[in-house]
Short mmCIF file of C-alpha atoms in Angstrom, two decimals:
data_model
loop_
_atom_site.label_atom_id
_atom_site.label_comp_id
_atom_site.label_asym_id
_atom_site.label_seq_id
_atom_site.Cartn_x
_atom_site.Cartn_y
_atom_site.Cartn_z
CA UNK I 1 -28.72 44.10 30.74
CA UNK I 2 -32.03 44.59 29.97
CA UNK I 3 -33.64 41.52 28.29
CA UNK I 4 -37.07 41.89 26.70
CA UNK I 5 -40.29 40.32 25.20
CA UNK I 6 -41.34 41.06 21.31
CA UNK I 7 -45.08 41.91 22.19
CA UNK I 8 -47.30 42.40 19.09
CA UNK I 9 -49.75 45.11 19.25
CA UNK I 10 -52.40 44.26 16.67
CA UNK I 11 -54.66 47.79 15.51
CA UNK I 12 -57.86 46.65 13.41
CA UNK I 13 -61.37 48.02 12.12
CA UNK I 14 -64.18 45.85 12.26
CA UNK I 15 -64.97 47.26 8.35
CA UNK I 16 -61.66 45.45 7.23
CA UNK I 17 -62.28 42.56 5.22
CA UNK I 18 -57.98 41.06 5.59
CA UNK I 19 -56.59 41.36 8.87
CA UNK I 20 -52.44 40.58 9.87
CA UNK I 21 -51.80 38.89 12.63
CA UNK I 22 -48.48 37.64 14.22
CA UNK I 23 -47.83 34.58 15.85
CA UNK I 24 -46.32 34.16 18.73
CA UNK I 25 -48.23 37.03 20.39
CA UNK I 26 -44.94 37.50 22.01
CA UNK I 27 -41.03 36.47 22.05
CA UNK I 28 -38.10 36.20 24.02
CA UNK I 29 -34.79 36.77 22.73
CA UNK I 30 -33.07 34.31 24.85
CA UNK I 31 -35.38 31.17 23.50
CA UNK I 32 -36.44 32.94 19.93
CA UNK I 33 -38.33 30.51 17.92
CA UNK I 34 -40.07 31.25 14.26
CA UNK I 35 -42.13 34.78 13.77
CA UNK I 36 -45.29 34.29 11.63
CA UNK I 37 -47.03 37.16 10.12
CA UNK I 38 -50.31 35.80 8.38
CA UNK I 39 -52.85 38.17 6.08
CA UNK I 40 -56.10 36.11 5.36
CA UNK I 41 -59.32 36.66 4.66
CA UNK I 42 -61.77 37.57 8.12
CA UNK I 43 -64.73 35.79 7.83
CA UNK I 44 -66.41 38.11 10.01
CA UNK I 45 -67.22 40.89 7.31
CA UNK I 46 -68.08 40.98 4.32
CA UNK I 47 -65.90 42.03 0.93
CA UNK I 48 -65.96 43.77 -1.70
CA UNK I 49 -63.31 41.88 -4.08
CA UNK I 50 -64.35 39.47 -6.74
CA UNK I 51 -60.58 38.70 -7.49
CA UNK I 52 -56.93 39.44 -6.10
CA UNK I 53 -54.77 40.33 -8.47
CA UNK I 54 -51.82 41.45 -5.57
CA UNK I 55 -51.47 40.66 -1.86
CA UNK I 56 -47.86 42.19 -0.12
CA UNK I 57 -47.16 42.61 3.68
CA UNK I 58 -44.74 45.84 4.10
CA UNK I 59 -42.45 47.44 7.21
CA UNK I 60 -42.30 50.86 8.23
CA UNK I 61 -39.00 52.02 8.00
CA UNK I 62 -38.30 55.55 8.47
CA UNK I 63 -41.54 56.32 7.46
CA UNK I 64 -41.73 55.10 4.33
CA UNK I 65 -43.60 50.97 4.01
CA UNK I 66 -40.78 48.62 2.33
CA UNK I 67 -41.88 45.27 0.76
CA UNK I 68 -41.54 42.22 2.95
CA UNK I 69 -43.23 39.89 0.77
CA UNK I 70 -45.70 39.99 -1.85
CA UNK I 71 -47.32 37.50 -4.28
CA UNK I 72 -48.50 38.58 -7.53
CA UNK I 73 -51.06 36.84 -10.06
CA UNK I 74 -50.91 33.83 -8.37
CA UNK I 75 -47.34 32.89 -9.29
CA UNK I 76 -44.71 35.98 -9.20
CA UNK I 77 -42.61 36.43 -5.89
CA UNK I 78 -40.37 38.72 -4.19
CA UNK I 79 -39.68 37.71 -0.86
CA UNK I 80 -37.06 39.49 1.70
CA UNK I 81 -33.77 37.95 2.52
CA UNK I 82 -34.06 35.94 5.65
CA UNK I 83 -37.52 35.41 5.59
CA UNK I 84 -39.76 32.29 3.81
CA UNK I 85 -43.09 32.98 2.29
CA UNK I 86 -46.55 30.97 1.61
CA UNK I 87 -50.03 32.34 -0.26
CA UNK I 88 -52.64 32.00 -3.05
CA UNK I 89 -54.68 33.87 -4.91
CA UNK I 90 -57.57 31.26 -5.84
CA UNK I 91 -60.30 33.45 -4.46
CA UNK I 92 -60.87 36.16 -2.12
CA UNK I 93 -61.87 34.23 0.70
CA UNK I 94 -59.02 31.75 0.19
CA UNK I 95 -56.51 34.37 -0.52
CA UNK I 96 -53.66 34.33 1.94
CA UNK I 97 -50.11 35.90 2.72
CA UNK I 98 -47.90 33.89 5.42
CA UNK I 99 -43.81 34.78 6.24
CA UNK I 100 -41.67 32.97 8.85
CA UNK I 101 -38.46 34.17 10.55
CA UNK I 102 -37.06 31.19 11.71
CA UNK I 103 -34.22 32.90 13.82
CA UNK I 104 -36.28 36.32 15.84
CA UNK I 105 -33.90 39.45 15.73
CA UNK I 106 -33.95 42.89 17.26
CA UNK I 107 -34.17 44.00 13.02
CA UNK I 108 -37.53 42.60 13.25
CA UNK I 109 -39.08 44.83 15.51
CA UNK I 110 -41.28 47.73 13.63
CA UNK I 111 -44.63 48.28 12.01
CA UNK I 112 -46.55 46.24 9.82
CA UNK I 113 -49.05 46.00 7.31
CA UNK I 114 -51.18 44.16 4.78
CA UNK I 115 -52.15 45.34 1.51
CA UNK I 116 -54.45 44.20 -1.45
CA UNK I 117 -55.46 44.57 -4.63
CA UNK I 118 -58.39 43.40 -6.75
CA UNK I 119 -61.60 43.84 -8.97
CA UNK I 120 -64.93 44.24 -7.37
CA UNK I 121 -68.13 43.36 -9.27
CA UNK I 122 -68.27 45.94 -11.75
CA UNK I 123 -64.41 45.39 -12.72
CA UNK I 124 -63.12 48.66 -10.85
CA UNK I 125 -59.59 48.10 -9.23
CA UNK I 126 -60.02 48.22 -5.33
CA UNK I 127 -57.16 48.76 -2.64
CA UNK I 128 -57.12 47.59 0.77
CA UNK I 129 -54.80 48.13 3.38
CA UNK I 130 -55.03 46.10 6.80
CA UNK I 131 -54.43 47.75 9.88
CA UNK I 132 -51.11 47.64 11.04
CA UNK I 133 -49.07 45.29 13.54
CA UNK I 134 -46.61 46.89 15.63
CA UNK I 135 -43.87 44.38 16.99
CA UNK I 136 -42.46 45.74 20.10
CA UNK I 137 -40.11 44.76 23.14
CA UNK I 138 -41.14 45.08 26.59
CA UNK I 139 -38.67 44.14 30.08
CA UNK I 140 -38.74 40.57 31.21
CA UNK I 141 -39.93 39.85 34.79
CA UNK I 142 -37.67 39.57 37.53
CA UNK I 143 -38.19 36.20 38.51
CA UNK I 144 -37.30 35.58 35.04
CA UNK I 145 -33.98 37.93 34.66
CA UNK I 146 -32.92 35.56 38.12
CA UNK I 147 -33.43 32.75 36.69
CA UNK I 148 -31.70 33.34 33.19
CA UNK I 149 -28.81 35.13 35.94
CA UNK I 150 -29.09 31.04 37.90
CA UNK I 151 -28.60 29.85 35.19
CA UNK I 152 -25.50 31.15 33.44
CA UNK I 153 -23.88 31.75 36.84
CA UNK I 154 -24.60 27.37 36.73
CA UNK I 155 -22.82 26.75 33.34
CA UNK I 156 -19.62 29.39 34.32
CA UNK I 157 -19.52 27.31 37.29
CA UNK I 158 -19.62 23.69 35.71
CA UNK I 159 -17.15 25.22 32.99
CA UNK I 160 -14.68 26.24 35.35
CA UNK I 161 -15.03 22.57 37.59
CA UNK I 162 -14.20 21.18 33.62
CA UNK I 163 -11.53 23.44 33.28
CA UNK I 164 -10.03 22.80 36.61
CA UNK I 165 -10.39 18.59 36.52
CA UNK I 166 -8.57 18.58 32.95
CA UNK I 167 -5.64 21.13 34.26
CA UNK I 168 -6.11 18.97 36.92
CA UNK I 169 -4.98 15.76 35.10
CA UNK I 170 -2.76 17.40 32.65
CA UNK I 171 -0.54 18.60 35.44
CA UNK I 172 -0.28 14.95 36.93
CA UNK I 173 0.45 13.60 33.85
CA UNK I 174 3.42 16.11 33.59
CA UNK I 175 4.43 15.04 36.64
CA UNK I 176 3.90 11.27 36.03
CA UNK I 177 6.01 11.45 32.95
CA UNK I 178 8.85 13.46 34.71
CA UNK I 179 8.93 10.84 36.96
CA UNK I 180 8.54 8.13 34.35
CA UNK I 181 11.64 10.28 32.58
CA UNK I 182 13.49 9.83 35.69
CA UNK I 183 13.16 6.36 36.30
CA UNK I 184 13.98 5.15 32.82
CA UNK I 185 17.69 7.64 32.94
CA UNK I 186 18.54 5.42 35.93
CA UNK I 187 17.59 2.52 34.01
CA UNK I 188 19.37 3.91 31.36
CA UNK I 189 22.67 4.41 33.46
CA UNK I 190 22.54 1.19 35.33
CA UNK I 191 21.89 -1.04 32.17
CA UNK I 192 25.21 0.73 30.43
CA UNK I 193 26.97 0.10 33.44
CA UNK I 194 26.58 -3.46 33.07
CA UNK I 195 26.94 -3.32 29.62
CA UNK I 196 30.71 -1.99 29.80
CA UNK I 197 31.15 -4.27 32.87
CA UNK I 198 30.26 -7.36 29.91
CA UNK I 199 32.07 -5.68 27.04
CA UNK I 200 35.41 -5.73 29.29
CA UNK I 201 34.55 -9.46 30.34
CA UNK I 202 34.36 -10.20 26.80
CA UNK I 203 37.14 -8.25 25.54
CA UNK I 204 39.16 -9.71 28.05
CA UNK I 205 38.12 -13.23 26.90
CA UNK I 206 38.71 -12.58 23.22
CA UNK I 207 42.31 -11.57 23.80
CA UNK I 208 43.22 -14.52 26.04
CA UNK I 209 41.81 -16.62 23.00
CA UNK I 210 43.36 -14.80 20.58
CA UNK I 211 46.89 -15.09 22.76
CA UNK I 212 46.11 -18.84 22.66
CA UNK I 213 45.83 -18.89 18.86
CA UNK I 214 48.98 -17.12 18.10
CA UNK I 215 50.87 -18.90 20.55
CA UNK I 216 49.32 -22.27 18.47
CA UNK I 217 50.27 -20.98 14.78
CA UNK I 218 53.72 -20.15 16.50
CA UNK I 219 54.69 -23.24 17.74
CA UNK I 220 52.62 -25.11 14.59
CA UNK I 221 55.64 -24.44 12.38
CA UNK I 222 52.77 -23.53 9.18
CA UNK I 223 55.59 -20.95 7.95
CA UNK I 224 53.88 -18.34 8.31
CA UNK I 225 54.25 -15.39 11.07
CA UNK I 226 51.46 -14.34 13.60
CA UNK I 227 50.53 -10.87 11.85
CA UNK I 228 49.66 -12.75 8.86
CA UNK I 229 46.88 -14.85 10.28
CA UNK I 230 45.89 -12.32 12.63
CA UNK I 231 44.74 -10.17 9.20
CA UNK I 232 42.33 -12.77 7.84
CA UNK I 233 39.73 -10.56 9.98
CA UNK I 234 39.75 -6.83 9.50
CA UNK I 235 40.64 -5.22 12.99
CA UNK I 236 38.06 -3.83 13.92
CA UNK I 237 35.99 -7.24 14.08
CA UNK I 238 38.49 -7.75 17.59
CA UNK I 239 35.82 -8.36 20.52
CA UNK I 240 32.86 -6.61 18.65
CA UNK I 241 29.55 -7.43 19.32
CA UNK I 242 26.32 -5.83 17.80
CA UNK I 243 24.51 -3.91 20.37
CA UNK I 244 22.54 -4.66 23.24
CA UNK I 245 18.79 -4.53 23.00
CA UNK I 246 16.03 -6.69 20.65
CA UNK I 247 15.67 -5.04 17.46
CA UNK I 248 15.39 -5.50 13.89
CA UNK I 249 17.17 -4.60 10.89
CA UNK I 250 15.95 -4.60 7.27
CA UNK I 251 17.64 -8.29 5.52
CA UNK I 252 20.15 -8.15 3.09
CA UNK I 253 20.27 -10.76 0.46
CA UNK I 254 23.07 -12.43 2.30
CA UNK I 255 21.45 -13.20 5.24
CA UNK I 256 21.17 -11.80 8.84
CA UNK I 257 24.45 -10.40 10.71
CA UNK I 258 27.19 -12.15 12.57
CA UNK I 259 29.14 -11.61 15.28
CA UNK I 260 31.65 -12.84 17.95
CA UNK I 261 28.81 -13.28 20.41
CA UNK I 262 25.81 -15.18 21.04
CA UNK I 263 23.37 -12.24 19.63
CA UNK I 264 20.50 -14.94 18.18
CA UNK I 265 18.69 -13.65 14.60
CA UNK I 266 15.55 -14.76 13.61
CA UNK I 267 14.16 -13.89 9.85
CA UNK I 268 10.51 -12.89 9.37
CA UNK I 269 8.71 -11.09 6.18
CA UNK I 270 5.47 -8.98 5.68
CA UNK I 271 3.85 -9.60 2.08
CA UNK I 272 1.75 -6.57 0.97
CA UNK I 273 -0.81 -6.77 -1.30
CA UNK I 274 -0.61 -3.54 -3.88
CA UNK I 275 -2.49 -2.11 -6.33
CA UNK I 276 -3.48 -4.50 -9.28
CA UNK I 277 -3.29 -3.21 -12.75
CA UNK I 278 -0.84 -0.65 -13.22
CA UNK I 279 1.60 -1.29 -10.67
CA UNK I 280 4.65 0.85 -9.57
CA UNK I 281 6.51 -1.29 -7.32
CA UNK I 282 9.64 -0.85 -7.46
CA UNK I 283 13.69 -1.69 -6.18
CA UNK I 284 16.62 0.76 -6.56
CA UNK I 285 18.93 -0.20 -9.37
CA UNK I 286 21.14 -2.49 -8.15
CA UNK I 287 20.13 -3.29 -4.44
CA UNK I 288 21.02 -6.10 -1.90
CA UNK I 289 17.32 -7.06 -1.09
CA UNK I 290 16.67 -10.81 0.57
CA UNK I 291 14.45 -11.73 -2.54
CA UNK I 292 11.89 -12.14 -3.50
CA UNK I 293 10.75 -8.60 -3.12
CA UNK I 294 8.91 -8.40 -5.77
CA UNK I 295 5.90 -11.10 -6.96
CA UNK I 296 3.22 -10.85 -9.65
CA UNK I 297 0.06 -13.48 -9.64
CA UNK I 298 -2.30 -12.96 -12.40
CA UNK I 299 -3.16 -9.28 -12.11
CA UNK I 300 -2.13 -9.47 -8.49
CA UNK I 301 1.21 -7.77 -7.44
CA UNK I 302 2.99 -8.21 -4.27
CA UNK I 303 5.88 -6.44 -2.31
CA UNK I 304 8.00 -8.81 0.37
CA UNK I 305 9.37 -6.83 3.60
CA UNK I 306 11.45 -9.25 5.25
CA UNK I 307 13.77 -8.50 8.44
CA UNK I 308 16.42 -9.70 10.65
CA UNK I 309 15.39 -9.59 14.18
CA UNK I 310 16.70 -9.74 17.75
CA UNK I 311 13.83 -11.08 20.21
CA UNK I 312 15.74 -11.68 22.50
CA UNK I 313 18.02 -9.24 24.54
CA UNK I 314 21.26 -9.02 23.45
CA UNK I 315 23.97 -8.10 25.89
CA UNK I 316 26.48 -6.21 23.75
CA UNK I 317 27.18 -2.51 24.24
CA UNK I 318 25.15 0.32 23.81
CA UNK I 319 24.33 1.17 20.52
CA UNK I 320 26.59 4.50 19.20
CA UNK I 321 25.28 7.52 18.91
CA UNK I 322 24.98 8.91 15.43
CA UNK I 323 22.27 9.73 12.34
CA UNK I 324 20.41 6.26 11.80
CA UNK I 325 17.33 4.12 12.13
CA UNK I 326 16.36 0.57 13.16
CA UNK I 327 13.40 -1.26 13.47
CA UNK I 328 11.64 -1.21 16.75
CA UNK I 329 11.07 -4.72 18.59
CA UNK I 330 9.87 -5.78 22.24
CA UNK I 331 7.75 -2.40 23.01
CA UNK I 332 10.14 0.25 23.34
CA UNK I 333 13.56 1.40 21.63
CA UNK I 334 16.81 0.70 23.01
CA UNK I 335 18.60 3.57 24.98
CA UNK I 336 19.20 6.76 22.99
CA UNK I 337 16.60 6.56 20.11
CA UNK I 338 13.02 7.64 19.58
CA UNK I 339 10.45 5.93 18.81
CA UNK I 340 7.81 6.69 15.50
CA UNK I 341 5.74 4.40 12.78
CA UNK I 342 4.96 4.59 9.16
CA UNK I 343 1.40 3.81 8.50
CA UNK I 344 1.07 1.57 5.01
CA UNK I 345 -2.69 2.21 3.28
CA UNK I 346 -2.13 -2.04 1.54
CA UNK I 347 -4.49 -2.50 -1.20
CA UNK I 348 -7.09 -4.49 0.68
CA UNK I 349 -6.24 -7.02 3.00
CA UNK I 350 -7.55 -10.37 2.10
CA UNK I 351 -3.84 -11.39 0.55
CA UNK I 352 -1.88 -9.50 3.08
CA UNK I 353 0.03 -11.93 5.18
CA UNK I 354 3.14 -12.12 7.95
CA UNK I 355 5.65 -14.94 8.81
CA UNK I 356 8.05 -15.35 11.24
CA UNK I 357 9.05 -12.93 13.76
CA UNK I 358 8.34 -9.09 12.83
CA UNK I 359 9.04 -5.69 14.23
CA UNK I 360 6.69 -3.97 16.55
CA UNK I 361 3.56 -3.50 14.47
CA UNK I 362 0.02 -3.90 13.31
CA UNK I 363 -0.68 -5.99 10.51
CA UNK I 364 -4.43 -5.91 9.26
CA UNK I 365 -6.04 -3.37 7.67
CA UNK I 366 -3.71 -0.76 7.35
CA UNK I 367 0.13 -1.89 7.83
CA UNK I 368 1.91 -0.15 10.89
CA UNK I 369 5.89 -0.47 11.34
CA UNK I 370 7.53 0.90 14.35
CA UNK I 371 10.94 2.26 14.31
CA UNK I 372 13.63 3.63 16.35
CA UNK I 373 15.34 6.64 15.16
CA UNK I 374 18.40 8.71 16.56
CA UNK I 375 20.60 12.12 15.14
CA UNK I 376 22.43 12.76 18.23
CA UNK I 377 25.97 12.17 15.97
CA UNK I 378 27.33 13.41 12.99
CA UNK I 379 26.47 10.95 10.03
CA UNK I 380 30.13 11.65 8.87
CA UNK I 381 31.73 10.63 11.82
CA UNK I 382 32.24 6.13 11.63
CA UNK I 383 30.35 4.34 13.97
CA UNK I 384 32.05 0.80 15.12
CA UNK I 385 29.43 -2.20 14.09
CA UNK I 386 30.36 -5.96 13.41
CA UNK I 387 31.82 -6.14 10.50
CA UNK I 388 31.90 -9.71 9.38
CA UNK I 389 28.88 -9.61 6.56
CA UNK I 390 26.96 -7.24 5.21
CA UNK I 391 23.30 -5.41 6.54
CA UNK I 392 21.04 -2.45 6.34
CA UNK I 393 20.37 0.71 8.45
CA UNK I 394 17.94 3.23 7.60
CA UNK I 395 18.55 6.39 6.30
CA UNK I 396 17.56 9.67 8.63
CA UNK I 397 18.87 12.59 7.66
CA UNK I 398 19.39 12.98 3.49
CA UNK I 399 22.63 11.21 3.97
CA UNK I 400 23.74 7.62 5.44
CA UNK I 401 25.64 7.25 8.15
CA UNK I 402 29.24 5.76 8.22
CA UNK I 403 30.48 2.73 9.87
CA UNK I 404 33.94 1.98 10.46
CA UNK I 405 35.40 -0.55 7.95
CA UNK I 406 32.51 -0.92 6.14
CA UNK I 407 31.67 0.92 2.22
CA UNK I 408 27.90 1.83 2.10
CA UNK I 409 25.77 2.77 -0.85
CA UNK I 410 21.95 4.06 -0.57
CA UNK I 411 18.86 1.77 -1.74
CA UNK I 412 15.46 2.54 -1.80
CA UNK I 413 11.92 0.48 -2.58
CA UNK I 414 8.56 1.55 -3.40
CA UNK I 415 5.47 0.62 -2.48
CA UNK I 416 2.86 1.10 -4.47
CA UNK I 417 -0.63 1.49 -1.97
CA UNK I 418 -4.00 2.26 -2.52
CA UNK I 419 -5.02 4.55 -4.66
CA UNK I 420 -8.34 5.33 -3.50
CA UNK I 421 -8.70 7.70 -0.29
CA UNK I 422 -5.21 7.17 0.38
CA UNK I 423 -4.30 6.27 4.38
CA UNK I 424 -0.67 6.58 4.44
CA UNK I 425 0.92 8.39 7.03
CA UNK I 426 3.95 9.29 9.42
CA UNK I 427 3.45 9.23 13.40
CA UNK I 428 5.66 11.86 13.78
CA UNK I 429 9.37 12.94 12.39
CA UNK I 430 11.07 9.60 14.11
CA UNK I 431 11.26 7.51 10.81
CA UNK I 432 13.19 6.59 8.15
CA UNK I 433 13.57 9.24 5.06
CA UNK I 434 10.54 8.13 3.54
CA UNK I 435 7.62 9.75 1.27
CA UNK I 436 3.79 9.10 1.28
CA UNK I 437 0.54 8.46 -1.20
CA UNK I 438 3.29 5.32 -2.70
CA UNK I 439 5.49 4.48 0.19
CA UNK I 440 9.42 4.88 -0.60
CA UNK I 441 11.90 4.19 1.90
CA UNK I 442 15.83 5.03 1.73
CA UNK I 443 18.08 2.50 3.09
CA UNK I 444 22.04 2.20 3.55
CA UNK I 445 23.98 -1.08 2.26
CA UNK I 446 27.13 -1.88 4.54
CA UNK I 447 29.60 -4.23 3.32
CA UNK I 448 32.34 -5.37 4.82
CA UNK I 449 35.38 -3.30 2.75
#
């Protein structure tokens, strides 16, 4: 490719009282900076004008000279697209035509001229007409074709040695996290190993103590036959633990979970502070919330999150698999779920604040709740969970997923956050049915039937 030079070929009379000049003398395409073309006054010869009424600077295009630029009386412009334009008309001698291309283009190469108009001393109209400027190309060196050649071969090269070090890294991260994948299966398979090996243990247990206590109510003589007390706890309660992990789960207004185990729950709450004013916080009709949940002071309104949580790991059996969410505690979800967040945009933060123990989160500016989500089930197939007092999962899913023994019924709360450049947001589909710009967030009420 041939890459050339504009070179400027100025043709002028020493009679001509206006000359055009360019400046640069000459340009190269590869670095273009601005193009100048000036018509001024020479003050080498004389002239002939007492005023100027009209000053222009035209291009040759197929033969025929099309306006560039031109300034008329002083104050009336027509300037080309692309191109900026300076001049006055105070005098002759001061009278002056400049226009600037800041970006040079082939389109600019051609023929050029000045022309004039004016009164001379006996108040004829005079005409003058510079001679022209012819902007041309012309090749570039060779030294300087090798070294434009250098460099470009230079910044393929150092593109490609990017190109390769991030495919580079990107395949060793594919192969870290295969590996990582790996590694947490077995983990996977050897921690539900011991979890059935404990569930039998404890099943085991619970029916030698349950032998005991029939064998006790037989030989009490309280008139009344085994099955009978056997029934004060539904069936499915028989050796059932909740499931092994540390968690959390949203609290009912009866308190935290039980079980036949030692699973340990601690209570914590988050307190946003929502928009003041015209507030939209809100509880489904009828819901099981620990209260408060909802708290006014002066024009300030509140909204109480609280949880049940399990810091400590549980070792009950794996959790079933099915169309729910928990909360996410300790770093990373138990086996089988995934793990996302809900971003909460709090209306300021000076009156946010946190007690007791919460799920994986941040808590400052804007509010940031981890959960752990799963639809490897069918929602409409019962999942076994203790069953001795009521709790919350979250819904995934439109619908709420069924435990055995248990009646459920869907609640929901709202959340009303800032209005103003609004930050709420999902990290990605792993979360609760939810809905953004005003968080609301569908839950599902178990109670024991």
């Amino acid at each position: 490719m041939l890459i050339k030079l504009i070179l400027v070929s100025l043709v002028c009379k020493i009679t001509h009282s206006f000359w055009l000049s360019s400046d640069p003398e000459s340009i190269n395409f590869n670095s273009p900076g601005p193009l100048r073309l000036e018509c001024k006054y020479s003050s080498n010869v004389g002239t002939t004008f007492v005023s100027v009424q009209r000053i222009r600077i035209d291009k040759q295009v197929n033969g025929v000279w099309s306006l560039i630029a031109e300034l008329v009386d002083n104050n009336q412009w027509s300037v080309i697209s692309g191109a900026t334009a300076l001049g006055s008309l105070a005098s002759p001698t001061s009278t002056y035509l400049e226009v600037t291309w800041n970006t040079v283009t082939p389109d600019l190469l051609g023929i050029y001229r000045c022309e004039l108009i004016g009164l001379n001393s006996i108040n004829d109209f005079i005409v003058e007409k510079t001679p022209s400027v012819t902007v041309a190309e012309t090749p570039v060196s060779t030294a300087t074709v090798s070294e434009i050649v250098k460099n470009e071969t230079d910044a393929i090269r150092q593109e490609f040695e990017a190109y390769k070090t991030r495919t580079d890294q990107e395949l060793s991260d594919i192969l870290n996290l295969i590996r990582e994948n790996q590694l947490s299966q077995l983990n996977y398979l050897e921690e539900l190993s011991g979890n059935f090996t404990n569930q039998i243990s404890s099943l085991s247990n619970n029916y030698d103590s349950l032998n005991a206590r029939v064998t006790a109510l037989e030989n009490s003589g309280c008139g009344c036959s085994a099955g009978e007390s056997t029934t004060q706890a539904p069936p499915a309660l028989i050796g059932q633990q909740w499931p092994v992990g540390t968690y959390g789960l949203y609290q009912p207004q009866a308190g935290c979970p039980q079980d036949t185990s030692t699973t340990q729950w601690t209570t914590g709450y988050r307190r946003h502070h929502t928009v003041s004013g015209a507030n939209m916080d809100e509880v489904s009709p009828g819901s099981h919330f620990a209260q408060p949940v909802l708290s006014t002071v002066g024009s300030n309104h509140y909204f109480f999150q609280r949880f049940c949580m399990v810091d400590s790991l549980s070792t009950g059996p794996s959790w079933p698999i099915g169309s729910y969410c928990i909360n996410r505690k300790g770093g990373a979800c138990p086996g089988g779920f995934n793990s996302g967040y809900i971003e909460i945009d709090d209306n300021g933060t000076d009156q946010d604040i946190v007690s007791g123990s919460l799920p994986d989160g941040t808590y400052s500016t804007i509010t940031r709740i981890y959960y752990c989500c799963r639809v490897d089930g069918n929602a409409e197939t019962p999942i076994s969970l203790p069953n001795t007092r009521p709790f919350y999962l979250y819904r995934i899913g439109v619908v709420c997923q069924k435990v055995a023994n248990m009646t459920v019924s869907q609640e929901w709360f709202l959340i009303d956050t800032s209005n103003a450049n609004n930050l709420d947001r999902f990290e990605n589909v792993w979360h609760p049915d939810a809905a953004l710009n005003d968080i609301r967030i569908q839950l599902c009420y178990y109670s024991p039937v």
